[in-house]
Coordinates of C-alpha atoms in Angstrom, one line a residue:
I1197 CA 13.1 -9.8 -0.6
V1198 CA 13.8 -6.5 1.7
Q1199 CA 17.7 -6.2 2.5
E1200 CA 18.2 -7.9 -1.0
G1201 CA 17.1 -3.9 -2.4
A1202 CA 13.7 -5.0 -3.8
L1203 CA 11.4 -2.5 -2.7
A1204 CA 12.7 0.3 -5.1
P1205 CA 11.4 -1.6 -8.2
L1206 CA 8.5 -2.6 -6.5
A1207 CA 7.5 1.4 -5.7
H1208 CA 8.1 1.8 -9.3
L1209 CA 6.1 -1.0 -10.0
L1210 CA 3.2 0.7 -8.5
G1211 CA 2.9 3.0 -11.3
S1212 CA 2.3 0.3 -14.0
D1213 CA -1.3 0.3 -15.8
D1214 CA -1.0 -3.3 -15.8
V1215 CA -3.7 -4.7 -13.7
E1216 CA -1.6 -8.5 -13.0
I1217 CA 1.4 -6.7 -12.2
L1218 CA -0.2 -4.2 -9.5
R1219 CA -2.0 -7.0 -8.3
E1220 CA 0.8 -8.8 -7.8
V1221 CA 3.2 -6.2 -6.0
V1222 CA 0.4 -5.1 -3.9
A1223 CA 0.3 -7.9 -3.0
C1224 CA 4.0 -9.0 -2.0
L1225 CA 4.2 -5.1 -0.3
S1226 CA 0.9 -6.4 1.7
N1227 CA 3.1 -9.8 2.7
L1228 CA 5.8 -8.2 3.3
A1229 CA 3.9 -5.3 5.6
V1230 CA 2.9 -8.3 7.8
S1231 CA 7.1 -8.0 9.4
D1232 CA 7.5 -5.2 11.6
E1233 CA 11.3 -5.1 10.4
N1234 CA 9.8 -4.3 7.2
K1235 CA 6.9 -1.7 7.8
Y1236 CA 9.1 1.7 7.7
E1237 CA 11.1 0.6 5.4
I1238 CA 7.8 0.2 2.6
V1239 CA 7.0 3.5 3.8
K1240 CA 10.7 5.3 4.1
A1241 CA 10.8 3.7 -0.2
G1242 CA 7.9 6.2 -1.0
T1243 CA 5.0 3.7 -1.3
V1244 CA 2.1 5.2 0.8
A1245 CA 0.9 7.4 -2.0
A1246 CA 0.6 5.5 -4.5
L1247 CA -1.3 2.6 -1.7
I1248 CA -3.4 5.2 -1.3
S1249 CA -4.3 5.9 -5.6
L1250 CA -4.3 2.5 -5.7
S1251 CA -6.8 1.9 -2.9
Q1252 CA -9.1 3.7 -5.2
S1253 CA -9.2 1.1 -8.2
S1254 CA -11.8 0.5 -10.3
D1255 CA -9.9 -3.6 -9.5
M1256 CA -11.1 -4.7 -6.7
I1257 CA -7.9 -7.3 -6.0
V1258 CA -6.5 -3.7 -6.1
S1259 CA -7.8 -2.0 -4.3
A1260 CA -8.1 -4.5 -0.9
Q1261 CA -5.1 -5.5 -1.3
S1262 CA -3.4 -2.1 -1.0
C1263 CA -6.0 -1.5 2.0
A1264 CA -4.5 -3.9 3.8
T1265 CA -1.1 -3.1 2.8
L1266 CA -1.7 0.8 4.7
A1267 CA -3.7 -1.3 6.8
N1268 CA -0.9 -2.9 7.5
L1269 CA 2.1 -0.5 7.3
A1270 CA -0.2 2.1 9.9
E1271 CA 0.3 -1.2 13.1
L1272 CA 3.9 0.6 13.4
K1273 CA 3.1 4.0 15.1
S1274 CA 5.6 5.9 13.2
N1275 CA 4.6 5.9 9.9
Q1276 CA 0.9 6.7 11.1
E1277 CA 1.5 9.9 11.0
A1278 CA 3.5 10.0 7.4
I1279 CA 0.5 8.1 6.2
A1280 CA -2.3 10.4 7.3
N1281 CA -0.2 13.6 5.9
E1282 CA -0.2 11.6 2.4
G1283 CA -3.6 12.2 2.9
A1284 CA -5.0 8.5 3.4
I1285 CA -8.0 9.4 5.9
R1286 CA -10.2 10.7 3.0
P1287 CA -9.9 8.1 0.6
T1288 CA -9.4 5.1 3.3
I1289 CA -13.6 6.5 4.1
A1290 CA -14.1 6.0 0.4
V1291 CA -13.4 2.6 0.3
M1292 CA -15.1 1.7 4.3
R1293 CA -18.4 3.3 2.5
S1294 CA -18.2 1.6 -1.0
K1295 CA -20.9 -1.2 -1.4
Y1296 CA -18.0 -3.5 -2.3
I1297 CA -17.2 -3.9 1.7

């Protein structure tokens, strides 16, 4: 999927207003982010800001999958600074304090 150039369209779909689309896209990115080969490419595709925003979604599936994706991406040391620089720390703490966790 990554090698065939699907990251740009997936990153674009992170801006959708359709919750079903967001659920599918974030789940797909979360699965792709399990592979070390994809982690850097997903961050490079400009997904981090949208994932941080979606981690605050009122839809618990979107929120949970966004958090899982960010966690997977942060396993790659070179991504950690980029994720922190996008402002992930405070929203992550807010999610952890959520009554749904």
